[in-house]
XYZ file of C-alpha atoms in Angstrom:
786
model
C -44.397 0.742 -12.853
C -42.344 1.024 -9.691
C -38.524 0.949 -9.784
C -37.246 -2.575 -10.267
C -40.471 -3.841 -11.877
C -40.505 -5.081 -15.467
C -43.403 -5.541 -17.841
C -44.290 -9.065 -18.948
C -44.174 -8.730 -22.718
C -44.464 -12.280 -24.032
C -44.551 -16.002 -23.217
C -42.989 -18.567 -25.534
C -43.429 -22.332 -25.381
C -41.038 -24.874 -26.907
C -41.992 -28.563 -26.982
C -39.106 -31.031 -26.977
C -40.539 -34.333 -28.181
C -39.021 -37.813 -28.013
C -38.560 -39.515 -31.365
C -38.038 -43.297 -31.402
C -38.794 -45.986 -33.921
C -40.806 -48.069 -31.480
C -43.414 -46.604 -29.224
C -42.448 -48.606 -26.150
C -39.727 -51.086 -25.152
C -41.922 -54.080 -24.387
C -40.378 -57.525 -23.743
C -43.524 -59.078 -25.281
C -43.138 -59.681 -29.063
C -44.045 -56.409 -30.775
C -46.029 -57.144 -33.925
C -46.267 -54.594 -36.768
C -50.045 -54.394 -36.233
C -49.617 -53.645 -32.533
C -46.935 -51.053 -33.265
C -49.157 -49.350 -35.885
C -52.132 -49.155 -33.482
C -49.972 -47.624 -30.759
C -48.442 -45.117 -33.187
C -51.862 -44.028 -34.414
C -53.126 -43.575 -30.866
C -50.067 -41.547 -29.825
C -50.334 -39.415 -32.958
C -53.976 -38.609 -32.250
C -53.243 -37.785 -28.600
C -50.181 -35.666 -29.354
C -49.760 -32.593 -27.156
C -49.646 -29.296 -29.073
C -47.960 -26.043 -28.107
C -51.330 -24.252 -28.109
C -52.647 -26.691 -25.495
C -49.588 -26.088 -23.332
C -49.795 -22.310 -23.795
C -53.389 -22.388 -22.543
C -52.090 -23.696 -19.176
C -49.944 -20.618 -18.534
C -51.459 -18.596 -15.698
C -49.038 -15.646 -15.883
C -50.130 -14.000 -19.138
C -48.952 -10.803 -20.768
C -51.221 -7.907 -21.729
C -53.572 -8.747 -24.571
C -52.442 -7.770 -28.045
C -54.401 -7.381 -31.275
C -53.611 -7.288 -35.011
C -51.724 -10.580 -35.220
C -50.673 -10.272 -31.566
C -48.549 -7.162 -32.078
C -50.277 -4.107 -30.580
C -51.102 -3.838 -26.817
C -54.094 -1.570 -27.456
C -55.691 -2.165 -24.049
C -52.483 -1.273 -22.227
C -52.287 1.929 -24.275
C -55.865 2.838 -23.331
C -55.084 2.218 -19.661
C -51.986 4.396 -19.837
C -53.893 7.079 -21.733
C -56.341 7.267 -18.843
C -53.574 7.457 -16.245
C -52.088 10.718 -14.951
C -48.352 10.261 -15.189
C -47.299 12.835 -12.610
C -50.124 12.141 -10.167
C -51.405 8.593 -10.806
C -53.473 8.751 -7.612
C -55.738 11.246 -9.425
C -56.326 8.965 -12.417
C -59.888 8.206 -11.304
C -60.786 11.856 -10.856
C -62.916 12.004 -14.037
C -65.492 9.722 -15.664
C -63.518 9.725 -18.922
C -60.346 8.463 -17.275
C -62.241 5.895 -15.217
C -63.910 4.532 -18.349
C -60.600 4.244 -20.201
C -58.907 2.485 -17.305
C -61.680 0.260 -15.971
C -63.959 -0.425 -18.938
C -61.640 -0.346 -21.950
C -58.105 -0.495 -20.610
C -55.995 -3.182 -19.018
C -53.384 -2.500 -16.298
C -49.780 -3.488 -17.038
C -48.879 -7.081 -16.174
C -45.742 -7.079 -14.035
C -43.393 -10.029 -14.401
C -43.690 -12.248 -11.301
C -41.289 -15.145 -10.733
C -43.768 -16.899 -8.409
C -46.447 -16.847 -11.101
C -43.943 -18.191 -13.649
C -43.238 -21.195 -11.415
C -46.947 -21.634 -10.733
C -47.544 -21.705 -14.510
C -44.792 -24.298 -14.916
C -46.468 -26.442 -12.248
C -49.813 -26.049 -14.019
C -48.244 -27.250 -17.287
C -46.743 -30.284 -15.552
C -50.106 -31.130 -13.988
C -51.816 -30.865 -17.367
C -49.236 -33.165 -18.965
C -49.477 -35.588 -16.041
C -53.259 -35.776 -16.458
C -52.684 -36.447 -20.183
C -50.513 -39.493 -19.403
C -47.065 -37.853 -19.529
C -46.067 -38.797 -15.991
C -42.370 -37.930 -16.439
C -42.920 -34.464 -17.918
C -40.508 -31.638 -17.035
C -40.743 -27.883 -17.553
C -37.737 -25.537 -17.569
C -38.292 -21.781 -17.418
C -36.040 -18.883 -18.401
C -36.698 -15.137 -18.196
C -35.002 -12.669 -20.518
C -35.264 -8.973 -19.635
C -34.565 -6.171 -22.084
C -35.518 -2.505 -21.648
C -37.672 -3.309 -18.623
C -39.667 -5.855 -20.629
C -39.605 -9.556 -19.803
C -39.845 -12.446 -22.222
C -40.548 -15.753 -20.436
C -39.520 -19.005 -22.130
C -41.118 -22.336 -21.165
C -39.161 -25.331 -22.422
C -41.377 -28.394 -22.062
C -40.133 -31.997 -22.067
C -43.297 -34.159 -22.136
C -41.420 -37.417 -22.513
C -43.420 -40.439 -23.639
C -47.001 -41.037 -22.644
C -47.702 -44.043 -20.459
C -49.876 -46.591 -22.259
C -52.516 -48.893 -20.781
C -51.231 -52.476 -20.971
C -54.092 -54.127 -19.053
C -57.496 -53.284 -17.599
C -59.157 -54.945 -14.624
C -62.651 -54.355 -13.255
C -64.013 -55.272 -9.870
C -66.844 -54.256 -7.538
C -66.897 -54.440 -3.761
C -70.257 -56.153 -4.294
C -68.977 -58.929 -6.576
C -72.450 -59.562 -8.021
C -72.135 -56.251 -9.933
C -68.709 -57.007 -11.408
C -69.954 -58.722 -14.636
C -72.261 -55.817 -15.530
C -69.641 -53.154 -14.781
C -67.057 -55.094 -16.793
C -69.431 -55.315 -19.765
C -69.903 -51.537 -19.758
C -66.152 -50.979 -19.299
C -65.408 -53.167 -22.330
C -67.799 -51.031 -24.401
C -66.245 -47.741 -23.249
C -64.342 -45.584 -25.722
C -62.548 -43.685 -22.963
C -59.897 -46.272 -22.059
C -58.614 -49.209 -24.070
C -55.466 -51.288 -24.317
C -52.443 -49.367 -25.605
C -54.150 -46.007 -25.294
C -52.328 -43.233 -23.431
C -53.611 -42.776 -19.880
C -55.733 -39.636 -19.796
C -57.184 -38.585 -16.450
C -59.982 -36.580 -18.072
C -61.050 -39.559 -20.163
C -60.968 -41.777 -17.100
C -63.237 -39.265 -15.387
C -65.547 -39.309 -18.419
C -65.583 -43.101 -18.227
C -66.818 -42.922 -14.629
C -69.673 -40.647 -15.745
C -70.593 -42.873 -18.689
C -70.553 -46.162 -16.774
C -72.417 -44.735 -13.783
C -75.117 -43.413 -16.146
C -75.527 -46.854 -17.737
C -75.781 -48.492 -14.320
C -78.402 -45.939 -13.251
C -80.388 -46.793 -16.378
C -80.628 -50.304 -14.950
C -82.171 -48.967 -11.748
C -79.074 -48.497 -9.560
C -80.025 -45.038 -8.296
C -77.244 -44.877 -5.685
C -74.435 -45.366 -8.215
C -72.883 -42.014 -9.066
C -69.553 -41.149 -10.765
C -67.927 -40.806 -7.331
C -68.821 -44.453 -6.655
C -66.049 -45.443 -9.077
C -62.326 -45.045 -8.580
C -59.265 -45.975 -10.591
C -56.028 -47.508 -9.373
C -52.902 -47.236 -11.543
C -49.885 -49.527 -11.268
C -47.151 -47.994 -13.421
C -44.054 -49.577 -15.000
C -41.594 -46.715 -15.408
C -39.098 -48.579 -17.600
C -41.744 -49.726 -20.088
C -43.831 -46.523 -19.878
C -46.911 -48.646 -19.240
C -49.588 -48.892 -16.586
C -52.145 -51.360 -15.326
C -55.588 -49.777 -14.811
C -58.070 -51.148 -12.293
C -61.638 -49.819 -12.152
C -63.284 -50.320 -8.760
C -66.956 -49.822 -7.865
C -67.386 -49.051 -4.171
C -70.562 -49.566 -2.178
C -72.851 -46.637 -1.386
C -72.293 -44.327 1.559
C -72.035 -46.240 4.828
C -71.084 -49.425 3.000
C -74.651 -50.052 1.822
C -74.950 -52.330 -1.196
C -76.304 -50.891 -4.450
C -79.789 -52.208 -5.222
C -82.278 -51.469 -7.961
C -84.843 -48.726 -7.412
C -88.152 -48.113 -9.175
C -90.100 -44.933 -9.814
C -92.706 -44.061 -7.192
C -95.196 -41.220 -7.241
C -94.797 -38.190 -9.512
C -95.918 -34.639 -8.708
C -95.880 -31.808 -11.271
C -96.413 -28.195 -10.163
C -96.984 -25.340 -12.629
C -96.071 -21.876 -11.385
C -97.961 -19.345 -13.473
C -99.799 -16.015 -13.331
C -102.442 -15.664 -10.609
C -105.039 -14.726 -13.212
C -105.162 -18.348 -14.406
C -106.448 -19.476 -10.990
C -109.587 -17.391 -11.552
C -110.476 -19.160 -14.800
C -112.995 -21.826 -13.914
C -112.858 -23.495 -17.325
C -109.295 -24.714 -16.700
C -108.575 -27.400 -14.050
C -106.516 -26.654 -10.931
C -105.553 -30.254 -10.117
C -105.652 -33.352 -12.315
C -104.944 -36.813 -10.945
C -103.830 -39.563 -13.312
C -102.518 -43.031 -12.376
C -99.248 -42.434 -10.526
C -99.269 -38.715 -11.396
C -100.528 -35.503 -9.792
C -100.716 -32.479 -12.109
C -101.111 -29.152 -10.299
C -102.000 -27.107 -13.398
C -103.287 -24.119 -11.395
C -105.600 -23.097 -14.214
C -102.943 -23.033 -16.942
C -104.544 -24.035 -20.297
C -102.510 -27.068 -21.282
C -103.800 -30.531 -22.146
C -103.011 -32.902 -19.226
C -102.709 -35.828 -21.648
C -99.976 -33.959 -23.523
C -97.926 -33.593 -20.338
C -98.523 -37.262 -19.559
C -97.134 -38.282 -22.968
C -94.076 -36.051 -22.621
C -93.173 -37.293 -19.145
C -91.325 -40.599 -19.489
C -91.275 -41.275 -15.735
C -93.866 -43.977 -15.018
C -94.693 -45.075 -11.493
C -93.715 -48.702 -10.979
C -91.088 -48.823 -13.733
C -87.428 -49.447 -12.997
C -85.545 -46.200 -12.329
C -83.751 -44.928 -15.449
C -81.504 -41.900 -15.832
C -82.337 -41.762 -19.555
C -86.067 -41.421 -18.773
C -85.304 -38.442 -16.553
C -83.165 -36.785 -19.234
C -85.804 -37.391 -21.927
C -88.475 -35.913 -19.673
C -86.395 -32.802 -19.044
C -85.659 -32.324 -22.764
C -89.300 -32.827 -23.744
C -90.564 -30.257 -21.241
C -87.939 -27.703 -22.283
C -88.736 -28.178 -25.965
C -92.408 -27.418 -25.396
C -91.394 -23.764 -25.321
C -93.840 -23.019 -22.496
C -91.539 -23.095 -19.481
C -88.651 -20.861 -18.478
C -87.669 -23.170 -15.606
C -87.832 -26.957 -15.377
C -86.676 -28.080 -11.926
C -86.648 -31.792 -11.113
C -86.142 -33.057 -7.548
C -85.916 -36.641 -6.303
C -86.614 -38.165 -2.902
C -85.501 -41.719 -2.203
C -87.362 -44.242 -0.096
C -84.560 -46.511 1.142
C -87.018 -49.025 2.605
C -89.236 -49.641 -0.427
C -86.428 -48.666 -2.834
C -88.558 -46.129 -4.685
C -87.855 -42.670 -6.065
C -90.488 -39.949 -5.574
C -90.145 -37.283 -8.289
C -91.281 -33.665 -8.090
C -91.178 -31.444 -11.186
C -91.603 -27.682 -10.784
C -92.425 -25.758 -13.977
C -92.463 -21.986 -14.355
C -94.435 -20.806 -17.362
C -93.388 -18.006 -19.665
C -95.595 -15.310 -21.137
C -98.019 -16.831 -23.634
C -98.601 -13.751 -25.798
C -95.792 -11.396 -26.789
C -95.176 -8.574 -29.242
C -91.709 -7.520 -30.403
C -89.873 -5.158 -32.707
C -86.346 -6.218 -33.623
C -83.591 -5.347 -36.101
C -82.317 -8.105 -38.343
C -79.211 -8.513 -40.444
C -80.544 -11.237 -42.712
C -83.986 -11.802 -44.136
C -85.223 -14.633 -46.279
C -89.010 -14.975 -46.465
C -88.835 -17.751 -49.057
C -88.933 -20.957 -47.033
C -89.406 -18.965 -43.864
C -90.565 -21.943 -41.872
C -87.209 -21.670 -40.185
C -85.743 -24.694 -41.902
C -84.821 -23.213 -45.237
C -81.509 -24.668 -46.313
C -80.991 -22.207 -49.148
C -81.032 -18.967 -47.208
C -78.138 -17.385 -49.022
C -79.717 -17.943 -52.398
C -82.966 -16.233 -51.449
C -83.747 -12.658 -50.426
C -80.786 -11.618 -48.286
C -80.247 -8.002 -47.308
C -77.990 -6.066 -44.972
C -80.648 -4.436 -42.793
C -84.218 -5.347 -41.927
C -86.850 -4.689 -39.325
C -89.247 -7.317 -37.990
C -92.504 -6.700 -36.144
C -93.821 -9.945 -34.717
C -96.674 -11.338 -32.638
C -96.301 -14.672 -30.829
C -98.940 -16.829 -29.154
C -97.646 -19.897 -27.361
C -99.938 -22.808 -26.564
C -102.772 -21.449 -28.680
C -104.682 -24.768 -28.688
C -103.431 -26.162 -25.343
C -100.895 -28.478 -27.048
C -97.783 -26.237 -26.850
C -98.295 -24.907 -30.376
C -96.353 -21.741 -31.200
C -98.099 -19.336 -33.570
C -95.977 -16.499 -34.923
C -97.162 -13.657 -37.165
C -94.546 -11.264 -38.460
C -94.078 -8.352 -40.815
C -90.639 -7.862 -42.331
C -89.446 -4.715 -44.067
C -85.960 -4.837 -45.594
C -83.821 -2.727 -47.874
C -80.449 -2.897 -49.595
C -77.691 -1.518 -47.415
C -74.577 -1.139 -49.543
C -73.363 2.129 -51.074
C -71.317 2.175 -54.262
C -71.155 4.633 -57.128
C -72.152 3.010 -60.424
C -74.217 3.586 -63.520
C -77.168 2.618 -61.333
C -78.198 4.495 -58.178
C -75.553 4.628 -55.458
C -77.830 2.773 -53.050
C -80.571 0.262 -53.708
C -83.857 2.075 -54.173
C -86.212 -0.885 -53.809
C -87.967 -1.854 -50.601
C -89.134 -5.373 -49.871
C -92.109 -6.160 -47.675
C -92.976 -9.583 -46.373
C -95.656 -11.079 -44.144
C -95.268 -14.491 -42.570
C -97.404 -16.814 -40.475
C -95.896 -19.947 -38.954
C -97.160 -22.625 -36.604
C -94.717 -24.849 -34.719
C -95.974 -28.148 -33.327
C -93.389 -29.570 -30.877
C -93.351 -33.359 -30.545
C -96.038 -33.740 -33.213
C -95.610 -36.995 -35.164
C -96.768 -36.636 -38.742
C -95.751 -40.246 -39.320
C -96.953 -42.311 -36.353
C -94.465 -45.146 -36.839
C -91.411 -42.908 -36.995
C -88.523 -44.242 -34.935
C -86.952 -41.191 -33.316
C -83.882 -43.106 -32.126
C -81.317 -40.730 -30.639
C -83.082 -37.544 -31.778
C -83.749 -35.329 -28.769
C -86.184 -32.984 -30.503
C -88.730 -33.245 -33.276
C -90.964 -30.476 -34.536
C -93.499 -30.033 -37.289
C -93.654 -26.556 -38.835
C -96.370 -25.077 -41.033
C -95.672 -21.780 -42.751
C -97.240 -19.423 -45.256
C -95.796 -16.107 -46.424
C -96.489 -13.201 -48.714
C -93.596 -11.300 -50.263
C -93.902 -8.087 -52.220
C -91.343 -6.003 -54.112
C -91.874 -3.020 -56.371
C -88.693 -2.050 -58.222
C -88.432 0.646 -60.942
C -87.691 -2.154 -63.405
C -89.999 -4.900 -62.210
C -92.788 -5.985 -59.906
C -92.873 -9.315 -58.113
C -94.942 -11.018 -55.451
C -94.792 -14.533 -54.020
C -96.924 -16.714 -51.763
C -94.875 -19.689 -50.498
C -96.348 -22.259 -48.109
C -94.513 -25.231 -46.636
C -94.668 -28.198 -44.279
C -91.359 -29.075 -42.621
C -90.269 -31.795 -40.202
C -87.309 -31.210 -37.893
C -85.246 -33.963 -36.301
C -82.684 -32.584 -33.869
C -79.967 -34.161 -31.764
C -76.699 -32.775 -30.350
C -74.577 -31.228 -33.116
C -76.647 -32.632 -36.011
C -80.095 -31.601 -37.252
C -82.047 -33.063 -40.145
C -84.762 -31.205 -41.998
C -87.308 -32.653 -44.365
C -89.850 -30.600 -46.297
C -92.151 -33.033 -48.113
C -93.943 -30.139 -49.769
C -93.373 -26.464 -50.423
C -95.800 -24.758 -52.784
C -95.146 -21.297 -54.173
C -97.191 -19.046 -56.477
C -95.077 -16.228 -57.935
C -96.142 -13.252 -60.045
C -93.397 -11.365 -61.894
C -93.644 -8.505 -64.348
C -90.937 -6.447 -66.083
C -91.511 -2.738 -66.604
C -92.143 -1.584 -70.174
C -89.306 0.972 -70.092
C -86.855 -1.680 -68.899
C -87.868 -4.104 -71.646
C -87.618 -1.398 -74.323
C -84.173 -0.316 -73.122
C -82.832 -3.870 -73.009
C -84.370 -4.668 -76.398
C -82.058 -2.031 -77.902
C -78.909 -2.803 -75.895
C -79.004 -6.595 -75.402
C -81.922 -8.497 -76.967
C -80.356 -11.903 -76.090
C -80.304 -10.962 -72.407
C -83.893 -9.728 -72.642
C -85.089 -13.024 -74.129
C -83.386 -14.964 -71.354
C -84.708 -12.672 -68.592
C -88.248 -12.983 -69.924
C -88.029 -16.761 -69.659
C -86.684 -16.627 -66.105
C -88.795 -13.739 -64.881
C -92.213 -15.185 -65.641
C -95.205 -16.151 -63.543
C -94.369 -19.371 -61.731
C -95.863 -22.332 -59.947
C -93.308 -24.297 -57.919
C -93.885 -27.461 -55.882
C -90.637 -28.435 -54.215
C -89.481 -31.095 -51.775
C -86.358 -30.571 -49.647
C -84.072 -32.565 -47.423
C -81.006 -31.314 -45.607
C -78.650 -31.661 -42.688
C -76.889 -29.112 -40.496
C -73.866 -29.827 -38.295
C -72.443 -27.500 -35.634
C -70.084 -28.184 -32.757
C -69.574 -26.096 -29.624
C -65.801 -25.631 -29.791
C -65.402 -21.908 -29.108
C -62.602 -21.798 -26.529
C -59.129 -20.418 -27.370
C -57.192 -22.900 -29.477
C -60.375 -24.624 -30.687
C -62.103 -24.541 -34.068
C -65.842 -24.065 -34.424
C -67.297 -25.990 -37.372
C -70.642 -25.363 -39.068
C -71.724 -27.400 -42.074
C -74.888 -27.349 -44.161
C -75.921 -29.580 -47.045
C -79.283 -29.510 -48.790
C -81.031 -31.053 -51.755
C -84.219 -29.839 -53.449
C -86.319 -31.096 -56.343
C -89.519 -29.866 -57.969
C -92.023 -30.923 -60.617
C -91.048 -34.593 -60.808
C -94.316 -35.972 -59.427
C -96.410 -33.889 -61.831
C -94.337 -35.051 -64.773
C -94.541 -38.721 -63.759
C -98.324 -38.570 -63.329
C -98.673 -36.825 -66.671
C -96.534 -39.460 -68.337
C -98.408 -42.329 -66.672
C -102.003 -41.212 -67.243
C -101.989 -38.736 -70.134
C -102.327 -40.727 -73.341
C -101.368 -37.677 -75.389
C -98.198 -37.070 -73.360
C -95.380 -35.557 -75.445
C -91.825 -35.651 -73.926
C -90.730 -32.260 -75.206
C -93.961 -30.415 -74.446
C -94.313 -27.822 -71.641
C -97.370 -28.439 -69.454
C -99.238 -26.132 -67.081
C -101.173 -26.262 -63.791
C -103.849 -23.645 -63.052
C -102.792 -21.835 -66.210
C -99.180 -21.485 -65.009
C -96.094 -23.386 -66.112
C -94.831 -25.625 -63.335
C -91.076 -25.847 -63.005
C -89.063 -29.044 -62.959
C -85.526 -28.817 -61.591
C -83.076 -30.255 -59.053
C -80.815 -28.277 -56.784
C -77.978 -29.146 -54.418
C -75.927 -26.790 -52.300
C -73.623 -26.791 -49.313
C -71.752 -24.508 -46.973
C -68.826 -24.935 -44.572
C -67.819 -22.398 -41.931
C -64.747 -22.601 -39.713
C -63.875 -20.210 -36.911
C -60.548 -20.626 -35.171
C -60.381 -18.848 -31.818
C -56.721 -17.824 -31.440
C -57.309 -16.173 -28.067
C -60.074 -14.138 -26.491
C -59.160 -11.118 -28.640
C -58.264 -12.659 -32.023
C -59.958 -15.167 -34.310
C -59.966 -16.395 -37.902
C -63.196 -17.125 -39.770
C -63.519 -18.986 -43.064
C -66.493 -19.857 -45.246
C -66.880 -21.759 -48.487
C -70.237 -22.294 -50.147
C -71.444 -23.547 -53.468
C -74.547 -24.674 -55.274
C -75.834 -26.155 -58.497
C -79.357 -25.941 -59.967
C -80.381 -27.734 -63.167
C -83.679 -27.552 -65.089
C -85.030 -30.490 -67.064
C -88.254 -32.050 -68.293
C -90.934 -29.370 -68.143
C -88.421 -26.504 -67.791
C -85.541 -25.045 -69.745
C -84.623 -22.547 -66.987
C -84.525 -22.586 -63.198
C -87.251 -20.356 -61.696
C -86.152 -16.928 -60.532
C -86.544 -17.508 -56.775
C -84.524 -20.733 -56.957
C -81.516 -19.280 -58.764
C -78.287 -18.082 -57.180
C -77.271 -14.501 -56.425
C -74.055 -12.992 -55.110
C -72.667 -9.745 -53.755
C -73.779 -7.530 -50.892
C -73.059 -7.078 -47.206
C -73.019 -10.836 -46.438
C -71.177 -11.959 -49.555
C -68.675 -10.151 -51.809
C -68.700 -6.809 -50.044
C -67.177 -4.703 -52.833
C -70.283 -5.220 -54.987
C -73.886 -4.333 -54.427
C -76.188 -7.238 -53.702
C -77.258 -9.141 -56.835
C -75.382 -6.894 -59.257
C -72.331 -9.115 -59.805
C -72.108 -11.688 -62.611
C -73.214 -13.984 -63.987
C -69.834 -14.871 -65.457
C -68.259 -11.910 -67.228
C -71.500 -10.016 -67.811
C -70.524 -6.366 -68.295
C -70.860 -4.103 -65.244
C -71.751 -1.236 -67.599
C -75.025 -2.896 -68.591
C -77.780 -0.440 -67.748
C -79.735 -2.981 -65.747
C -80.816 -3.049 -62.099
C -82.696 -6.324 -62.345
C -81.071 -8.843 -59.992
C -78.434 -10.910 -61.764
C -78.787 -14.607 -61.212
C -77.159 -17.902 -62.144
C -77.433 -21.664 -61.929
C -74.020 -22.280 -60.371
C -72.526 -20.555 -57.313
C -69.010 -20.611 -55.887
C -67.811 -18.379 -53.064
C -64.990 -18.233 -50.496
C -64.652 -15.753 -47.606
C -61.839 -15.264 -45.098
C -61.784 -12.862 -42.130
C -59.281 -12.043 -39.432
C -61.196 -10.521 -36.509
C -59.660 -8.681 -33.569
C -60.987 -6.605 -30.691
C -59.912 -2.968 -30.406
C -62.083 -1.739 -27.542
C -63.331 -4.710 -25.547
C -67.094 -5.136 -25.346
C -67.584 -2.313 -27.870
C -65.415 -2.206 -31.018
C -64.055 -5.047 -33.131
C -62.291 -4.792 -36.472
C -61.768 -7.240 -39.313
C -59.555 -7.684 -42.349
C -61.240 -9.771 -45.023
C -60.903 -11.382 -48.449
C -63.876 -12.455 -50.599
C -63.863 -14.365 -53.875
C -66.538 -15.922 -56.078
C -69.147 -15.507 -58.782
C -72.265 -17.058 -60.291
C -72.665 -18.611 -63.731
C -75.273 -20.153 -65.985
C -74.671 -23.692 -67.184
C -74.627 -25.017 -70.700
C -77.480 -27.476 -71.123
C -80.316 -28.340 -73.468
C -82.500 -25.375 -74.468
C -80.203 -22.937 -72.642
C -80.366 -19.516 -74.315
C -78.484 -17.384 -71.785
C -75.910 -14.821 -73.020
C -72.542 -16.453 -73.754
C -70.751 -14.196 -71.248
C -72.767 -15.782 -68.436
C -71.977 -19.431 -69.295
C -69.496 -21.311 -67.113
C -66.476 -22.602 -69.026
C -63.254 -24.228 -67.908
C -61.236 -21.939 -70.158
C -62.526 -18.653 -68.695
C -63.220 -19.729 -65.108
C -60.245 -18.032 -63.443
C -60.759 -14.758 -65.337
C -64.393 -14.650 -64.225
C -63.820 -14.986 -60.467
C -64.314 -11.714 -58.571
C -61.888 -10.833 -55.750
C -62.096 -8.149 -53.119
C -60.421 -7.286 -49.848
C -61.413 -4.781 -47.217
C -61.572 -3.688 -43.619
C -64.565 -3.842 -41.293
C -65.747 -2.202 -38.075
C -68.182 -3.969 -35.717
C -69.876 -2.043 -32.918
C -71.296 -4.097 -30.075
C -74.418 -2.460 -28.634
C -75.084 -5.509 -26.409
C -78.514 -6.298 -27.863
C -77.188 -6.270 -31.453
C -73.932 -5.893 -33.370
C -73.814 -3.156 -36.034
C -71.329 -3.701 -38.859
C -69.693 -1.405 -41.412
C -67.441 -3.066 -44.032
C -65.380 -1.200 -46.613
C -65.062 -3.471 -49.651
C -62.106 -2.897 -51.980
C -62.380 -4.726 -55.330
C -59.229 -6.333 -56.710
C -60.523 -8.271 -59.717
C -63.770 -7.386 -61.510
C -64.959 -9.913 -64.142
C -67.441 -7.315 -65.401
C -64.603 -5.268 -66.917
C -63.071 -5.889 -70.315
C -60.220 -8.382 -70.553
C -56.939 -6.738 -69.642
C -58.666 -4.287 -67.291
C -60.082 -6.661 -64.704
C -57.218 -6.343 -62.208
C -58.092 -2.957 -60.742
C -54.927 -2.182 -58.806
C -52.788 -1.213 -61.786
C -50.615 1.839 -62.561
C -53.635 3.769 -63.879
C -55.683 3.382 -60.689
C -52.689 3.908 -58.426
C -51.942 7.186 -60.188
C -55.449 8.409 -59.301
C -56.397 6.608 -56.068
C -59.183 9.060 -55.215
C -61.098 8.154 -58.363
C -60.615 4.433 -57.664
C -61.879 4.755 -54.081
C -64.865 6.854 -55.152
C -66.049 4.730 -58.085
C -64.960 1.169 -57.290
C -65.013 0.645 -53.521
C -68.200 0.117 -51.524
C -69.512 0.582 -47.992
C -71.648 -2.291 -46.704
C -73.821 -2.078 -43.600
C -75.248 -4.990 -41.684
C -76.442 -6.409 -38.383
C -74.383 -9.260 -36.941
C -71.452 -11.072 -38.514
C -71.506 -11.796 -42.268
C -70.898 -15.509 -41.570
């Protein structure tokens, strides 16, 4: 820094709010109901300090680890020659530190402070706080500046009346009807300029759906008449005529032209048409093998119909969801004499056949149709490799055929009485066929769903472990219903044939050490026939900006064997309630299962974030089954779960961790909580995380349950059987994938004897090397754990 310059160290914002019993001083009688409505609205629209902070343009150097360490400034200084700064770019190493990883010092600038204050006032003004004031103060100590922004928002101006008018008075009733329906401005709401702008977009879209092509958001304007004493305003919405004072009239769709831009080789194929003419539609297919009738069905623009913005949006979404086009460009030409809109759609096709090799951080072949709602309870490993073949539009109806081979292995290292790293390899093969826009049920009302797919899938999974052999062939039919933020999934049928066999040496060993556990494992780990039906919903928002919270939620329900049991009961005269029946010589399982997951990610700033996950599940057997089948049970531990334990070797309950058993441990009840604080260290390359994990699995006490008592969930022992770990993680961003290393440090191990489960005690602290070597674990993965 030059003499006289000071470093901007920090910005602080203080909000000074007005507290009064009544929201506004209105001469009109103020009823309790009216006062309550206004209070609720003001509370929901309250300005927060984080919102105000986001408006500051003059920001200090980025800091990590709870906003304390200016790592990027240090890297910049480390790459700078102190005596001869002009030579700082003389080497590649210094240039990389300064330009790629570092951040130059931010010098305190009084002009930028005032510009930030103005930006805050403008933000508050647009939020309805027309009398807002901002006072700034700069405190300098040791050539470091701390800037204080004291913000006086005042009271928000409320809407006391709304008027609507159009220059063409014949349109006033329709505009007023849409304005009355709007959720962007209502009586006694604070005036928000952004919401008023959103109202213009919404109302113009509704008018365009009625055929008024020339009405755009800019056709509307608002006039505000404020009452300073009452902190109120009168809002008038005005619809102007089109450019040049031309009245808005209804338009209809005219001709439609569709051009496909594809590889030249398709033009040489004589079996595919170049041009197809349908009523009101020209399809320039240029030899691309797609069914013209399919395109006709997916294009909602019909010549002669009244112009509709919704039809255009539905057409665009339908073409994108076909998965055949990388570009969908729609252009419109207006005929102002006949009041018609000529539409031209240009489509650029993507490669039909592709082959790929990709790393994966999570693999779950069971239910691999892409809609499995129980991913975490199935095969889930830290590292995997996928080799896949994709053929799009295999039968000229935008079908997507995908064949893949998945090889995965356990990727967590921890010294134990078993091997230090998982020694089993899993191999899976999957074939899936996606049918976009295919209606299995012809009378389905899609409503507001923007996407609907039908997925067919069949897989083969193989695993050969020293203690067991297992193979599975699941096949499923799944329907997807997708709209913004929310997706529904329905699997009317999933059939799975599973072969499982324990090794003789494993059975003999367990027969000596724990015969009760062996009896239970034999019942669970048997050959299986499962016919399940699933339904679930997934919610995700797009709030990822600083100060916002990203929310992901998943809830699913699954049931199996009920139809078989009902048919048996209805038609089998010798039906016995307590008897176990078979299909194809295999016991079919009857159970119900419900599970859910919630993830929250709070973006503090572009360098720091908090991530939280809670998930749980419950599976209960009944009728034809006394246990839940192996592949439908819950597992815990590993690189995406409790990272101080190897995958599937924690629990259930207080099952001893000294048990000489490498067979996956499973349960009927799952509870897990994860918390991470993530911060960047070297931007675009290295991120670190501090994390806490807690949870376990248990078996439930129910009829015919014969599981070991240590694995049964009980209210009395619940707290003592919850596993806790902390740890630190390193995430390396290689652009095309993120490689993760997490060091899990166990705090509470329910597999130990009572009195020894809290691991950080005087004994372990006296010999920390032994604790680190035997108890902690290194977990490797691709991508974030949640």
